[in-house]
PDB file of C-alpha atoms in Angstrom:
ATOM      1  CA  MET A  23      24.191  17.025  11.745  1.00  0.00           C
ATOM      2  CA  LYS A  24      22.027  17.579   8.667  1.00  0.00           C
ATOM      3  CA  LYS A  25      21.580  21.126   7.388  1.00  0.00           C
ATOM      4  CA  SER A  26      18.977  22.080   4.883  1.00  0.00           C
ATOM      5  CA  ILE A  27      19.664  24.147   1.731  1.00  0.00           C
ATOM      6  CA  LYS A  28      18.397  27.201   3.642  1.00  0.00           C
ATOM      7  CA  TYR A  29      21.716  27.052   5.392  1.00  0.00           C
ATOM      8  CA  PHE A  30      23.275  28.630   2.282  1.00  0.00           C
ATOM      9  CA  LYS A  31      20.543  31.344   1.848  1.00  0.00           C
ATOM     10  CA  PRO A  32      22.681  34.011   3.495  1.00  0.00           C
ATOM     11  CA  LEU A  33      25.392  33.419   0.926  1.00  0.00           C
ATOM     12  CA  ASN A  34      25.370  35.481  -2.208  1.00  0.00           C
ATOM     13  CA  VAL A  35      23.836  33.767  -5.206  1.00  0.00           C
ATOM     14  CA  LEU A  36      26.715  34.869  -7.391  1.00  0.00           C
ATOM     15  CA  LEU A  37      29.156  33.444  -4.849  1.00  0.00           C
ATOM     16  CA  LEU A  38      27.460  30.059  -5.080  1.00  0.00           C
ATOM     17  CA  LEU A  39      27.460  30.169  -8.839  1.00  0.00           C
ATOM     18  CA  LEU A  40      31.065  31.118  -9.071  1.00  0.00           C
ATOM     19  CA  VAL A  41      31.992  28.515  -6.522  1.00  0.00           C
ATOM     20  CA  ALA A  42      29.820  25.632  -7.320  1.00  0.00           C
ATOM     21  CA  PHE A  43      29.641  25.582 -11.068  1.00  0.00           C
ATOM     22  CA  THR A  44      33.177  26.227 -12.245  1.00  0.00           C
ATOM     23  CA  VAL A  45      35.321  23.290 -13.111  1.00  0.00           C
ATOM     24  CA  SER A  46      37.723  23.934 -10.313  1.00  0.00           C
ATOM     25  CA  ALA A  47      35.032  24.579  -7.769  1.00  0.00           C
ATOM     26  CA  LEU A  48      32.474  21.774  -8.429  1.00  0.00           C
ATOM     27  CA  GLY A  49      33.183  18.154  -7.556  1.00  0.00           C
ATOM     28  CA  LEU A  50      30.681  15.629  -8.651  1.00  0.00           C
ATOM     29  CA  ILE A  51      30.682  12.095  -7.346  1.00  0.00           C
ATOM     30  CA  LEU A  52      27.696   9.903  -7.751  1.00  0.00           C
ATOM     31  CA  SER A  53      27.115   7.293  -5.010  1.00  0.00           C
ATOM     32  CA  SER A  54      25.072   4.254  -5.701  1.00  0.00           C
ATOM     33  CA  PHE A  55      21.494   5.439  -5.968  1.00  0.00           C
ATOM     34  CA  HIS A  56      19.228   4.164  -3.294  1.00  0.00           C
ATOM     35  CA  SER A  57      15.666   5.159  -2.229  1.00  0.00           C
ATOM     36  CA  SER A  58      16.869   5.975   1.333  1.00  0.00           C
ATOM     37  CA  SER A  59      16.467   9.754   1.979  1.00  0.00           C
ATOM     38  CA  ASN A  60      19.909   9.928   3.585  1.00  0.00           C
ATOM     39  CA  THR A  61      21.796   8.565   0.589  1.00  0.00           C
ATOM     40  CA  SER A  62      24.096  11.095  -1.040  1.00  0.00           C
ATOM     41  CA  ILE A  63      23.880  11.636  -4.713  1.00  0.00           C
ATOM     42  CA  LEU A  64      26.361  14.496  -5.292  1.00  0.00           C
ATOM     43  CA  MET A  65      29.422  15.778  -3.452  1.00  0.00           C
ATOM     44  CA  LEU A  66      29.892  19.549  -3.585  1.00  0.00           C
ATOM     45  CA  LYS A  67      33.015  21.578  -3.006  1.00  0.00           C
ATOM     46  CA  LEU A  68      32.086  25.191  -2.311  1.00  0.00           C
ATOM     47  CA  ASN A  69      34.619  28.070  -1.937  1.00  0.00           C
ATOM     48  CA  THR A  70      33.967  31.524  -0.710  1.00  0.00           C
ATOM     49  CA  ALA A  71      34.467  34.282  -3.236  1.00  0.00           C
ATOM     50  CA  ASN A  72      37.917  35.147  -1.919  1.00  0.00           C
ATOM     51  CA  ASP A  73      38.810  31.496  -1.357  1.00  0.00           C
ATOM     52  CA  GLU A  74      39.123  31.973   2.379  1.00  0.00           C
ATOM     53  CA  LYS A  75      37.135  28.876   3.143  1.00  0.00           C
ATOM     54  CA  THR A  76      36.213  25.651   1.493  1.00  0.00           C
ATOM     55  CA  LEU A  77      33.045  23.787   2.472  1.00  0.00           C
ATOM     56  CA  TYR A  78      32.349  20.135   1.544  1.00  0.00           C
ATOM     57  CA  ARG A  79      28.741  19.111   1.381  1.00  0.00           C
ATOM     58  CA  LYS A  80      26.715  16.027   0.342  1.00  0.00           C
ATOM     59  CA  LEU A  81      23.435  16.486  -1.568  1.00  0.00           C
ATOM     60  CA  LEU A  82      21.083  13.866  -0.297  1.00  0.00           C
ATOM     61  CA  VAL A  83      18.301  12.273  -2.293  1.00  0.00           C
ATOM     62  CA  ASN A  84      15.717  14.230  -0.386  1.00  0.00           C
ATOM     63  CA  GLY A  85      17.408  17.513  -1.382  1.00  0.00           C
ATOM     64  CA  GLU A  86      19.003  18.390   1.959  1.00  0.00           C
ATOM     65  CA  LEU A  87      22.707  19.203   2.324  1.00  0.00           C
ATOM     66  CA  ASP A  88      24.788  17.398   4.867  1.00  0.00           C
ATOM     67  CA  LYS A  89      28.309  17.939   5.947  1.00  0.00           C
ATOM     68  CA  GLY A  90      30.688  16.077   3.674  1.00  0.00           C
ATOM     69  CA  LYS A  91      34.352  14.971   3.821  1.00  0.00           C
ATOM     70  CA  LYS A  92      37.181  16.424   1.627  1.00  0.00           C
ATOM     71  CA  PHE A  93      37.481  14.781  -1.767  1.00  0.00           C
ATOM     72  CA  LYS A  94      39.321  15.159  -5.040  1.00  0.00           C
ATOM     73  CA  VAL A  95      37.437  16.887  -7.833  1.00  0.00           C
ATOM     74  CA  LYS A  96      36.674  14.519 -10.830  1.00  0.00           C
ATOM     75  CA  ASN A  97      36.288  15.660 -14.457  1.00  0.00           C
ATOM     76  CA  GLU A  98      32.664  14.874 -14.955  1.00  0.00           C
ATOM     77  CA  GLU A  99      30.785  16.392 -17.929  1.00  0.00           C
ATOM     78  CA  ILE A 100      29.491  19.911 -17.214  1.00  0.00           C
ATOM     79  CA  VAL A 101      27.568  21.913 -19.835  1.00  0.00           C
ATOM     80  CA  ASP A 102      26.588  25.425 -19.090  1.00  0.00           C
ATOM     81  CA  VAL A 103      23.997  26.956 -21.409  1.00  0.00           C
ATOM     82  CA  SER A 104      22.947  30.013 -19.312  1.00  0.00           C
ATOM     83  CA  ASP A 105      23.531  32.295 -22.352  1.00  0.00           C
ATOM     84  CA  ILE A 106      21.388  30.490 -24.902  1.00  0.00           C
ATOM     85  CA  PHE A 107      17.971  31.584 -23.595  1.00  0.00           C
ATOM     86  CA  ILE A 108      16.179  34.739 -24.850  1.00  0.00           C
ATOM     87  CA  ASP A 109      13.251  36.122 -22.810  1.00  0.00           C
ATOM     88  CA  HIS A 110      10.342  37.811 -24.481  1.00  0.00           C
ATOM     89  CA  VAL A 111       7.236  39.578 -23.206  1.00  0.00           C
ATOM     90  CA  ASN A 112       3.893  38.578 -24.398  1.00  0.00           C
ATOM     91  CA  ARG A 113       2.148  41.889 -24.354  1.00  0.00           C
ATOM     92  CA  LYS A 114      -1.357  40.530 -24.458  1.00  0.00           C
ATOM     93  CA  SER A 115      -0.983  38.391 -21.380  1.00  0.00           C
ATOM     94  CA  ASN A 116       1.833  40.394 -19.814  1.00  0.00           C
ATOM     95  CA  SER A 117       3.853  37.307 -19.277  1.00  0.00           C
ATOM     96  CA  ILE A 118       7.432  36.114 -20.184  1.00  0.00           C
ATOM     97  CA  TYR A 119       8.182  33.304 -22.481  1.00  0.00           C
ATOM     98  CA  LEU A 120      11.550  31.900 -23.568  1.00  0.00           C
ATOM     99  CA  THR A 121      13.151  30.877 -26.805  1.00  0.00           C
ATOM    100  CA  VAL A 122      16.611  29.543 -27.458  1.00  0.00           C
ATOM    101  CA  LYS A 123      19.365  30.988 -29.614  1.00  0.00           C
ATOM    102  CA  LYS A 124      21.057  28.870 -32.202  1.00  0.00           C
ATOM    103  CA  HIS A 125      23.824  27.085 -30.234  1.00  0.00           C
ATOM    104  CA  VAL A 126      26.396  24.344 -30.042  1.00  0.00           C
ATOM    105  CA  LEU A 127      26.632  22.510 -26.699  1.00  0.00           C
ATOM    106  CA  LYS A 128      30.143  22.384 -25.223  1.00  0.00           C
ATOM    107  CA  ASP A 129      31.431  21.019 -22.030  1.00  0.00           C
ATOM    108  CA  GLN A 130      33.782  22.672 -19.623  1.00  0.00           C
ATOM    109  CA  PHE A 131      36.804  21.731 -21.751  1.00  0.00           C
ATOM    110  CA  LYS A 132      35.158  23.490 -24.834  1.00  0.00           C
ATOM    111  CA  LYS A 133      34.611  20.004 -26.400  1.00  0.00           C
ATOM    112  CA  GLN A 134      31.358  19.747 -28.470  1.00  0.00           C
ATOM    113  CA  VAL A 135      28.656  17.639 -26.854  1.00  0.00           C
ATOM    114  CA  HIS A 136      25.941  15.813 -28.810  1.00  0.00           C
ATOM    115  CA  ASN A 137      23.370  14.586 -26.256  1.00  0.00           C
ATOM    116  CA  PRO A 138      19.583  14.331 -26.879  1.00  0.00           C
ATOM    117  CA  ILE A 139      19.004  14.255 -23.164  1.00  0.00           C
ATOM    118  CA  TYR A 140      20.533  17.695 -22.821  1.00  0.00           C
ATOM    119  CA  ASP A 141      18.260  18.873 -25.694  1.00  0.00           C
ATOM    120  CA  ARG A 142      15.202  17.554 -23.921  1.00  0.00           C
ATOM    121  CA  MET A 143      16.292  19.326 -20.617  1.00  0.00           C
ATOM    122  CA  ILE A 144      16.642  22.582 -22.511  1.00  0.00           C
ATOM    123  CA  LYS A 145      13.184  22.185 -24.274  1.00  0.00           C
ATOM    124  CA  GLN A 146      11.624  21.538 -20.787  1.00  0.00           C
ATOM    125  CA  VAL A 147      13.049  24.751 -19.382  1.00  0.00           C
ATOM    126  CA  VAL A 148      11.756  26.774 -22.356  1.00  0.00           C
ATOM    127  CA  LYS A 149       8.312  25.179 -21.962  1.00  0.00           C
ATOM    128  CA  GLU A 150       7.945  25.491 -18.291  1.00  0.00           C
ATOM    129  CA  GLN A 151       9.745  28.670 -17.135  1.00  0.00           C
ATOM    130  CA  GLN A 152       8.171  32.071 -17.121  1.00  0.00           C
ATOM    131  CA  HIS A 153      11.184  34.069 -15.824  1.00  0.00           C
ATOM    132  CA  PRO A 154      14.489  34.934 -17.425  1.00  0.00           C
ATOM    133  CA  ILE A 155      17.202  32.379 -16.810  1.00  0.00           C
ATOM    134  CA  PHE A 156      20.170  33.472 -14.755  1.00  0.00           C
ATOM    135  CA  VAL A 157      22.023  30.126 -14.805  1.00  0.00           C
ATOM    136  CA  PHE A 158      21.262  26.785 -16.350  1.00  0.00           C
ATOM    137  CA  THR A 159      23.973  24.235 -16.006  1.00  0.00           C
ATOM    138  CA  MET A 160      23.592  20.525 -16.894  1.00  0.00           C
ATOM    139  CA  PHE A 161      25.910  17.860 -15.811  1.00  0.00           C
ATOM    140  CA  LYS A 162      26.239  14.088 -16.052  1.00  0.00           C
ATOM    141  CA  THR A 163      27.675  11.905 -13.327  1.00  0.00           C
ATOM    142  CA  LYS A 164      28.235   8.332 -14.376  1.00  0.00           C
ATOM    143  CA  ASN A 165      24.933   7.417 -15.948  1.00  0.00           C
ATOM    144  CA  HIS A 166      22.685  10.050 -14.232  1.00  0.00           C
ATOM    145  CA  TYR A 167      21.826  13.598 -15.444  1.00  0.00           C
ATOM    146  CA  TYR A 168      21.276  16.665 -13.289  1.00  0.00           C
ATOM    147  CA  ALA A 169      20.725  20.440 -13.838  1.00  0.00           C
ATOM    148  CA  TYR A 170      21.142  23.492 -11.728  1.00  0.00           C
ATOM    149  CA  LEU A 171      18.695  26.264 -12.541  1.00  0.00           C
ATOM    150  CA  ALA A 172      18.684  29.748 -11.106  1.00  0.00           C
ATOM    151  CA  LEU A 173      16.118  32.255 -12.278  1.00  0.00           C
ATOM    152  CA  ASN A 174      16.582  36.008 -12.751  1.00  0.00           C
ATOM    153  CA  ALA A 175      13.174  36.691 -11.234  1.00  0.00           C
ATOM    154  CA  GLY A 176      13.990  39.683  -9.070  1.00  0.00           C
ATOM    155  CA  ILE A 177      13.567  37.447  -5.992  1.00  0.00           C
ATOM    156  CA  ASP A 178      15.979  35.631  -3.706  1.00  0.00           C
ATOM    157  CA  ASP A 179      16.524  32.528  -5.899  1.00  0.00           C
ATOM    158  CA  THR A 180      19.521  30.433  -4.837  1.00  0.00           C
ATOM    159  CA  GLY A 181      18.580  27.991  -7.470  1.00  0.00           C
ATOM    160  CA  THR A 182      17.283  24.404  -7.710  1.00  0.00           C
ATOM    161  CA  ILE A 183      19.040  21.198  -8.607  1.00  0.00           C
ATOM    162  CA  TYR A 184      17.013  18.908 -10.898  1.00  0.00           C
ATOM    163  CA  ARG A 185      17.318  15.228 -11.650  1.00  0.00           C
ATOM    164  CA  TYR A 186      16.472  13.998 -15.153  1.00  0.00           C
ATOM    165  CA  SER A 187      14.444  10.845 -15.339  1.00  0.00           C
ATOM    166  CA  LYS A 188      15.186   8.739 -18.373  1.00  0.00           C
ATOM    167  CA  LYS A 189      11.894   6.737 -17.707  1.00  0.00           C
ATOM    168  CA  ASP A 190       9.703   9.913 -17.638  1.00  0.00           C
ATOM    169  CA  LYS A 191      11.972  11.889 -19.956  1.00  0.00           C
ATOM    170  CA  LYS A 192      11.715  15.012 -17.825  1.00  0.00           C
ATOM    171  CA  MET A 193      13.425  16.843 -14.990  1.00  0.00           C
ATOM    172  CA  SER A 194      12.082  17.169 -11.438  1.00  0.00           C
ATOM    173  CA  GLY A 195      13.436  19.098  -8.505  1.00  0.00           C
ATOM    174  CA  ILE A 196      15.350  17.332  -5.840  1.00  0.00           C
ATOM    175  CA  GLY A 197      13.881  17.598  -2.419  1.00  0.00           C
TER     176      GLY A 197
END
């Protein structure tokens, strides 16, 4: 039975972040990429805050979540850059714009990462977002790049998963 992302709306955003984007909580396995809407592209291992329950879900090409089977977490590259963004207020237009602190990209093992694709993804967020960033985590599975973005917009934002297109050189939301 397919479930939409709305299935997770009742869960606390912090819970999802703590669960889905720590090394021990996130498992990433990339299936062969097809145009079929029921093809899975990521496997997610989600734990509740107190580790009472573990949920396994497949993220489908169309952005829906489907029930998944238990799997072993692989050590894919995960780069969290949530703390590099600085939000500013443009007093004339009363809008928010972002800049980036001087930073060095590091993966979940604290190993320095040099990747121009990650740099392009960060630049796109700075150019397009008009809210403070709560979480921005980029990850690579095999030869595909993804990002999880949650805004600190004072609204119920459980976040969005983006896929990076090497052809278009930009990210677009899944689903």
